[in-house]
Short mmCIF file of C-alpha atoms and ligand atoms in Angstrom, two decimals:
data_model
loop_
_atom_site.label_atom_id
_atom_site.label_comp_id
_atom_site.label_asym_id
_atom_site.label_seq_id
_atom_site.Cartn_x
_atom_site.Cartn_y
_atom_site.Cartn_z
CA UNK R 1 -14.62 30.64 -3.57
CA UNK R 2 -16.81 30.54 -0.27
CA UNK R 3 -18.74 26.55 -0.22
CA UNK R 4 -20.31 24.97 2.33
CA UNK R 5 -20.50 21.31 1.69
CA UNK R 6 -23.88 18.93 2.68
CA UNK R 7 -22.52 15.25 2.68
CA UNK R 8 -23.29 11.70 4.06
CA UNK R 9 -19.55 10.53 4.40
CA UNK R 10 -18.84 8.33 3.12
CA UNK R 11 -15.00 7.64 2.08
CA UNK R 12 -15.49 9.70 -1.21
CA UNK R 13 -17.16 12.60 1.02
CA UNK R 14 -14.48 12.34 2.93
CA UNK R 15 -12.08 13.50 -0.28
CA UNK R 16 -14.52 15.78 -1.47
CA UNK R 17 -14.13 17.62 2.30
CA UNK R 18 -10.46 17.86 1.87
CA UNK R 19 -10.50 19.37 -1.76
CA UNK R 20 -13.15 21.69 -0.09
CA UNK R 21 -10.66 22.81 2.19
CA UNK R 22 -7.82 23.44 0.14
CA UNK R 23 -9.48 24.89 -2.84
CA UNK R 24 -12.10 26.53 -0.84
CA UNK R 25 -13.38 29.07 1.32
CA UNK R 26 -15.63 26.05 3.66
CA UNK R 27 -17.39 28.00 6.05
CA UNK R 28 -19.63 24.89 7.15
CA UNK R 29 -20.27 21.06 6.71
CA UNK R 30 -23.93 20.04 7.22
CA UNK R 31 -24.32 15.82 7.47
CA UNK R 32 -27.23 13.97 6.02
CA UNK R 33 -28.22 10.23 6.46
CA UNK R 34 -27.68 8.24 3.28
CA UNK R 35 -24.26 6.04 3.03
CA UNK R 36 -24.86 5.45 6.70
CA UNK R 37 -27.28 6.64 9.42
CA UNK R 38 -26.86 10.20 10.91
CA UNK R 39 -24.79 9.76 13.94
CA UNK R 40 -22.22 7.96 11.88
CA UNK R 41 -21.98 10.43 8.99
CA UNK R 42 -22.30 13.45 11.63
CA UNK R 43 -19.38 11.77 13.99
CA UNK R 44 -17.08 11.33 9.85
CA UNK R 45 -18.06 15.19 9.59
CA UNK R 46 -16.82 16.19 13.05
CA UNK R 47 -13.31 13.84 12.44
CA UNK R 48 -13.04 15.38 8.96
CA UNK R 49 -13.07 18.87 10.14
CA UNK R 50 -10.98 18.22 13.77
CA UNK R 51 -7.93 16.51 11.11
CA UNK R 52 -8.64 19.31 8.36
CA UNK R 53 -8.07 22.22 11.44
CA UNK R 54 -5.02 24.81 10.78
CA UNK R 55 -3.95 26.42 13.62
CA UNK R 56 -6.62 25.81 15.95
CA UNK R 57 -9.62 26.56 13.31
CA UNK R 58 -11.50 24.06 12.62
CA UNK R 59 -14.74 24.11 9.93
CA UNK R 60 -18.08 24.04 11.50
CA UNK R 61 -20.26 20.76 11.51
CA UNK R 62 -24.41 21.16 12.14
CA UNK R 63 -26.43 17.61 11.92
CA UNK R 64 -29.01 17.63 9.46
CA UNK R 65 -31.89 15.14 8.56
CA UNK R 66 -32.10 11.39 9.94
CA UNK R 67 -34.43 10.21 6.85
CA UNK R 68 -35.56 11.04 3.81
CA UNK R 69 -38.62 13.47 2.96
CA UNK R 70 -40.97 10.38 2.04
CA UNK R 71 -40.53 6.58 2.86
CA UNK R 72 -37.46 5.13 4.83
CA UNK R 73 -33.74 5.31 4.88
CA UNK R 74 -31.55 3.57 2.48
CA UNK R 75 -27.83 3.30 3.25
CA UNK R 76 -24.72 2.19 1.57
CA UNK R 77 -22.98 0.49 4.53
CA UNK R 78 -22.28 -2.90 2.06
CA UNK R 79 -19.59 0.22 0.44
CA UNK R 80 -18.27 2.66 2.53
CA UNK R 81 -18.55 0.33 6.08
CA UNK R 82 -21.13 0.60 9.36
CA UNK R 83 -19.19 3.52 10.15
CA UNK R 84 -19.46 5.44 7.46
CA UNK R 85 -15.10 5.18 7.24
CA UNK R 86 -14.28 1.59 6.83
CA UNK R 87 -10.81 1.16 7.00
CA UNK R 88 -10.05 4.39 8.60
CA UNK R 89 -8.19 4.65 12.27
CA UNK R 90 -10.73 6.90 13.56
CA UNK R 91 -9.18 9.55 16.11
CA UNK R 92 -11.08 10.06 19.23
CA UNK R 93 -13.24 13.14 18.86
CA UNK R 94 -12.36 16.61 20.08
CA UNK R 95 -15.13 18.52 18.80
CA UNK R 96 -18.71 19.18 19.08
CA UNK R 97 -21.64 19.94 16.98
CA UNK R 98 -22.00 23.89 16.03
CA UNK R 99 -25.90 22.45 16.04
CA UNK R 100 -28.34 19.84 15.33
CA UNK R 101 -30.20 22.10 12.20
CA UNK R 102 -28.61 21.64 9.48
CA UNK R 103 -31.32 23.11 7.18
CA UNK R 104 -31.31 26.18 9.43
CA UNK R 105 -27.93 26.68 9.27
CA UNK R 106 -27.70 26.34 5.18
CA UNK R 107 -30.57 29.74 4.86
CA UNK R 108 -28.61 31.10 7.36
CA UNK R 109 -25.48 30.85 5.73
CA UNK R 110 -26.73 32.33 2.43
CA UNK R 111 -27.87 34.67 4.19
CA UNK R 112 -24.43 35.39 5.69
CA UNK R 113 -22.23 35.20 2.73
CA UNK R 114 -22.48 36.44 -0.90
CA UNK R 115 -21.65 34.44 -3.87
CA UNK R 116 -22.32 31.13 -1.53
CA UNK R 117 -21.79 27.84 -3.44
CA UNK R 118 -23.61 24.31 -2.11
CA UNK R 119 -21.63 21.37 -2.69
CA UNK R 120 -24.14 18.66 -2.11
CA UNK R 121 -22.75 15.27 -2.26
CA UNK R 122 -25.40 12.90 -0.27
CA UNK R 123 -29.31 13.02 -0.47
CA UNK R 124 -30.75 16.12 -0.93
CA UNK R 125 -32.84 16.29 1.96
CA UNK R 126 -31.06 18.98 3.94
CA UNK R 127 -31.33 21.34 0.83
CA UNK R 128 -34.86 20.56 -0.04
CA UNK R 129 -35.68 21.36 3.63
CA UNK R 130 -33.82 24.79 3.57
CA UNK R 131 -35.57 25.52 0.40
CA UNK R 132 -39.45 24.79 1.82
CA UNK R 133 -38.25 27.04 5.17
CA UNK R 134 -36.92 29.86 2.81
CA UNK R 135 -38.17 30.10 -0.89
CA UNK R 136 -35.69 33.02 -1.32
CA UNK R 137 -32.82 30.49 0.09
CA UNK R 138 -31.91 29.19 -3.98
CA UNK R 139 -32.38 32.99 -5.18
CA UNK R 140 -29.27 34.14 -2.72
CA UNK R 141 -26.52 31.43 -3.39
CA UNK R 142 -24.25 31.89 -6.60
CA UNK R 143 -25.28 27.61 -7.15
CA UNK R 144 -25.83 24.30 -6.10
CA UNK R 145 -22.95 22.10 -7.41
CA UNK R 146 -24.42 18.45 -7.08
CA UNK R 147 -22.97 15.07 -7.24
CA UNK R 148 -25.82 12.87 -8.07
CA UNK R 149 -27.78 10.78 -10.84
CA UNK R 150 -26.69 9.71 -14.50
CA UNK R 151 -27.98 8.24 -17.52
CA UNK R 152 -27.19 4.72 -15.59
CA UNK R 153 -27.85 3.91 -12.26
CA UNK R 154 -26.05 2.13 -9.17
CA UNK R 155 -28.35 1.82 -6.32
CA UNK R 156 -30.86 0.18 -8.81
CA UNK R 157 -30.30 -0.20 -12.44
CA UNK R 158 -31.81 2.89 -13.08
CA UNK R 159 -31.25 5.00 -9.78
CA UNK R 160 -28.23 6.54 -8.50
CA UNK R 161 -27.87 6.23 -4.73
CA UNK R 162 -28.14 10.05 -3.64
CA UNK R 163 -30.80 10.43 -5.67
CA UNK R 164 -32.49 7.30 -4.92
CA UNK R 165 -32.17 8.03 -1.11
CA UNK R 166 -34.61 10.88 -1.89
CA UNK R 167 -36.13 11.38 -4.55
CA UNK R 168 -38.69 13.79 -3.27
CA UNK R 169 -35.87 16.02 -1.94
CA UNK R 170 -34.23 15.99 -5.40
CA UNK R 171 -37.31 16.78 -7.20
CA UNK R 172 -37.99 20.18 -5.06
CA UNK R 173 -34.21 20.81 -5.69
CA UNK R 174 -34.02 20.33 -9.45
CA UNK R 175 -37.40 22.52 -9.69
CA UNK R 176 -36.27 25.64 -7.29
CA UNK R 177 -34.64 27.51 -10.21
CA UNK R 178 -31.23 27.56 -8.63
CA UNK R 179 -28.28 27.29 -10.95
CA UNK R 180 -27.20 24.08 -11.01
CA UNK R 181 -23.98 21.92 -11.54
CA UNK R 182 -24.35 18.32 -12.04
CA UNK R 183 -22.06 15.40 -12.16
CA UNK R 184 -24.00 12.22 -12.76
CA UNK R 185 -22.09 8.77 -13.04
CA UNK R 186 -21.52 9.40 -16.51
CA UNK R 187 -19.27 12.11 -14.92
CA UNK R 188 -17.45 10.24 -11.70
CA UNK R 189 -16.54 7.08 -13.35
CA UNK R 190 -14.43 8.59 -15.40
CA UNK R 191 -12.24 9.39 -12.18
CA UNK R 192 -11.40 6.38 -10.60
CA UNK R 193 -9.21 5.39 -7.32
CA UNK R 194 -5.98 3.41 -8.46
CA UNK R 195 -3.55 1.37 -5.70
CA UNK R 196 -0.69 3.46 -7.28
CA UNK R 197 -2.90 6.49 -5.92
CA UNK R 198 -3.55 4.91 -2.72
CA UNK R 199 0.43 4.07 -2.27
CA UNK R 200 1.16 7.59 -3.14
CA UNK R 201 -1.43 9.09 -0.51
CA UNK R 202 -0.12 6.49 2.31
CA UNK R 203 3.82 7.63 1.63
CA UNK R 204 2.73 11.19 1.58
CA UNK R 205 4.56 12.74 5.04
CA UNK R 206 1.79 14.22 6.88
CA UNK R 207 -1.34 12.78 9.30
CA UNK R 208 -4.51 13.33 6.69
CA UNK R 209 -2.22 11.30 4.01
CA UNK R 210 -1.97 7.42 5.60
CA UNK R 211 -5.29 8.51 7.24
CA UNK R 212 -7.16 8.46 3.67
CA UNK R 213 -5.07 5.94 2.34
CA UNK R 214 -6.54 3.76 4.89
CA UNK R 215 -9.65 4.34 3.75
CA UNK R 216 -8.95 4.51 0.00
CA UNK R 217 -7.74 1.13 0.09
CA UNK R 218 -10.78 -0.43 1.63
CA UNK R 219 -13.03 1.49 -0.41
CA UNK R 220 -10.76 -0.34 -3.69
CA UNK R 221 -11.11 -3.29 -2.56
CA UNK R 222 -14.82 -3.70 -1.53
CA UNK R 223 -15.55 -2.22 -4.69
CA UNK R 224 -13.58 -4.58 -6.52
CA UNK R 225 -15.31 -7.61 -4.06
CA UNK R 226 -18.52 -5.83 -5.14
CA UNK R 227 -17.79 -5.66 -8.95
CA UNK R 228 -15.16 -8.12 -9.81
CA UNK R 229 -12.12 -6.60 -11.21
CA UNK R 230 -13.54 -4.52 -13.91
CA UNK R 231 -15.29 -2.69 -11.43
CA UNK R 232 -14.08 0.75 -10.85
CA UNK R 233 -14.16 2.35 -7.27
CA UNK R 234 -15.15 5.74 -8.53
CA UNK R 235 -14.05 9.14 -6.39
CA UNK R 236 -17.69 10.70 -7.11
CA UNK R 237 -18.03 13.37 -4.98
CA UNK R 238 -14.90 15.26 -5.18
CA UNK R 239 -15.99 15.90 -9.05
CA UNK R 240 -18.73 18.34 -7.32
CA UNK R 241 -16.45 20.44 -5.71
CA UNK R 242 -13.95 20.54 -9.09
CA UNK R 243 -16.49 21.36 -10.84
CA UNK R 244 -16.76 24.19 -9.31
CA UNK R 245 -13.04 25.17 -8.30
CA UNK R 246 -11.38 23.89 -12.08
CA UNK R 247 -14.36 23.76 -14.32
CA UNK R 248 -11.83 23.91 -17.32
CA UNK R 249 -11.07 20.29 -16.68
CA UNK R 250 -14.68 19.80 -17.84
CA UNK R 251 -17.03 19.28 -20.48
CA UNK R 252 -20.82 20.56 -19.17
CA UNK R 253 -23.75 21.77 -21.20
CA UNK R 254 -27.06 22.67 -20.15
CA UNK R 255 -29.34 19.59 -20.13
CA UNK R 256 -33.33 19.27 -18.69
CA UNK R 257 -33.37 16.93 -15.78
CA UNK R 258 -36.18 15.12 -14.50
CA UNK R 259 -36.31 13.02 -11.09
CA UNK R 260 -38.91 10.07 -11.71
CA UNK R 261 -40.60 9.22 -8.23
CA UNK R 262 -43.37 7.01 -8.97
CA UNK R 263 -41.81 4.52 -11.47
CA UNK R 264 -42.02 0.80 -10.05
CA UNK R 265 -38.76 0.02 -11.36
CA UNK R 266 -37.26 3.28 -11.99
CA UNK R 267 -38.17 5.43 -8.60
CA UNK R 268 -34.57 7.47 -8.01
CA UNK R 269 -34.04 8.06 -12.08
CA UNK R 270 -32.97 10.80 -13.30
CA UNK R 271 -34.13 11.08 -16.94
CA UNK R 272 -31.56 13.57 -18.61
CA UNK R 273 -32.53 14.57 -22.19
CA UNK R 274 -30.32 14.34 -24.46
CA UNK R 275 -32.11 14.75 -27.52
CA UNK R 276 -30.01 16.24 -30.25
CA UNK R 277 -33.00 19.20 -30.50
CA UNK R 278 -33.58 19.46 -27.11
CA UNK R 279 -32.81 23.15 -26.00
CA UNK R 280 -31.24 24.90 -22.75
CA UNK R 281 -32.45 22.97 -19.25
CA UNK R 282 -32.51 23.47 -15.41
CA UNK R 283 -29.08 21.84 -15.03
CA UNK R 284 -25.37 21.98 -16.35
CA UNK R 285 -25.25 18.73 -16.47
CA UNK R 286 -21.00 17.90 -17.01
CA UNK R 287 -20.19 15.26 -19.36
CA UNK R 288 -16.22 14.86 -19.15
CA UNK R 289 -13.42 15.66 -16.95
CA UNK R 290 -9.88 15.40 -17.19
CA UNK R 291 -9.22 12.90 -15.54
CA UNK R 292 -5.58 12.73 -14.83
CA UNK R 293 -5.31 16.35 -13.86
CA UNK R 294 -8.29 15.96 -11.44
CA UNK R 295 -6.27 13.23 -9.88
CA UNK R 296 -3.65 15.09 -9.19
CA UNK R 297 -5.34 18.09 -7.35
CA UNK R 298 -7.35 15.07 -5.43
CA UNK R 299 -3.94 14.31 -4.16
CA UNK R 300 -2.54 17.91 -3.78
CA UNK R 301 -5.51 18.68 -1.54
CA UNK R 302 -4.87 15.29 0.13
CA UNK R 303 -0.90 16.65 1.01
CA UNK R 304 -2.18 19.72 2.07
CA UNK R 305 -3.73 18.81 4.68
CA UNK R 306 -2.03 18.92 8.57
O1 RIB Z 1 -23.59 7.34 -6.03
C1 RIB Z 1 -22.47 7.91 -5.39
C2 RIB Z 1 -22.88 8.78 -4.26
O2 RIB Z 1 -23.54 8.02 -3.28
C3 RIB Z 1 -21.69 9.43 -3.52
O3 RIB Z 1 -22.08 10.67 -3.01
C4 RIB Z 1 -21.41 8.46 -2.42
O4 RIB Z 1 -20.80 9.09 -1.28
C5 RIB Z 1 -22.79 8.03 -2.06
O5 RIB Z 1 -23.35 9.03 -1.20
CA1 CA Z 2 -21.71 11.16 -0.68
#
């Protein structure tokens, strides 16, 4: 399966990137702002695909948008850190950018490659700006596999962060006709990071292993500093990219979804309709996962790495 992936990372991005890898054909990584400003999640990218390189490959990175479509940036540094990593040694970087238009590079990309999947796992800005350059860009890829929104919100109470960064961007998204996949927090939150995970990833003999782990364990305990101890830290956006590569470990039907962008409480929600009569919809919208089994390719992908 051939994916690019369009991410903020972000320590779950930074997962998602790795199953991408190993389960994947990734011919690409485009950054967005959202968990942290550009530079930082374009710098995570560039690290992410110089440890992820076999044999001298490595994955192209192109920077995409600093802001949203409307209004200003809103980041989630209080989570994943000012750099984007928190709790990750960060290797000096080797790499440069393949280019600075991320947008650009998406059309041309599915222009490039049949049967083309988008993982988006930050704001949808980069996608809704590929989509207003080329309205034939949707029509070419085989989907857009999304990690964003849910019945329940985290940003606000009603707003889910990737979708509250934009909200504008996810609007011209959901309404391009493309065939979507959709895991909303009702999805990720069933597939939580455990310390017995994060002790397994840090023993693990290669580099990428204790480099996540480091990572992973911040990310567990802010959330938990965040939360309390019920709190779960969730592994969000790698559920994107299984939903996609293992979509028998889930539970998806198709479901209208609606971005609200003028609500004074609600801007960001996504209003999902679940009515029992409600019929077909512009998303498959995934409901459950197995969650042990997703764990365990998390971690597969993890020890596959150099
Ligand atoms: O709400 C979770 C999403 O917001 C994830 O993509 C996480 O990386 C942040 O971008
Ligand atoms: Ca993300």
């Amino acid at each position: 399966m051939r994916v690019v992936v369009d991410c903020d990372p972000g320590q779950d991005d930074a997962i998602a990137i790795a199953v991408a890898a190993h389960r994947c054909e990734l011919v690409g990584i485009v950054s967005v702002a959202g968990n942290v400003g550009l530079e930082h999640t374009t710098h995570n990218a560039l690290v992410l695909s110089q440890l992820l390189a076999t044999e001298g490959l490595h994955v192209p990175v192109h920077a995409g948008a600093a802001g949203p479509l409307v209004g200003d940036t809103y980041d989630a540094a209080h989570v994943h850190g000012e750099s984007g990593l928190a709790g990750a040694v960060l290797p000096e970087l080797t790499g440069s950018l393949a280019s600075d238009d991320g947008a650009g590079f998406l059309v041309k990309a599915s222009r490039q490659h049949d049967d083309l999947w988008l993982i988006a796992i930050g704001p949808l800005t980069n996608v809704a700006h590929a989509i207003q350059r080329d309205p034939g860009f949707t029509g070419r890829l085989a989907g857009i596999s999304i990690m964003g929104g849910g019945t329940v919100g985290n940003a606000t109470a009603a707003a889910e962060f990737n979708i509250y960064a934009d909200p504008e961007a996810a609007e011209i998204v959901l309404g391009s006709g493309a065939r979507i996949v959709m895991c909303g927090l009702d999805l990720t939150r069933q597939v939580n990071v455990t310390q017995a995970m994060v002790d397994e990833v840090a023993a693990l003999p290669n580099a990428f292993g204790p480099f996540c782990a480091g990572f992973l364990q911040a990310y567990l305990d802010r959330v938990r500093d965040l939360t309390g101890a019920s709190g779960e830290a969730a592994l969000h956006d790698p559920c994107a990219v299984l939903a996609i590569t293992d979509p028998a470990l889930f539970q998806m039907r198709p479901r209208e979804v609606k971005v609200e962008c003028l609500g004074r409480h609600t801007r960001g929600m996504t209003l999902v309709d679940q009515r029992p009569w409600a019929r077909g919809g512009n998303v498959e919208w995934c409901e459950t996962i197995d969650a042990e089994p997703a764990l365990r390719l998390i971690v597969d992908s993890i020890a596959a790495a150099p």
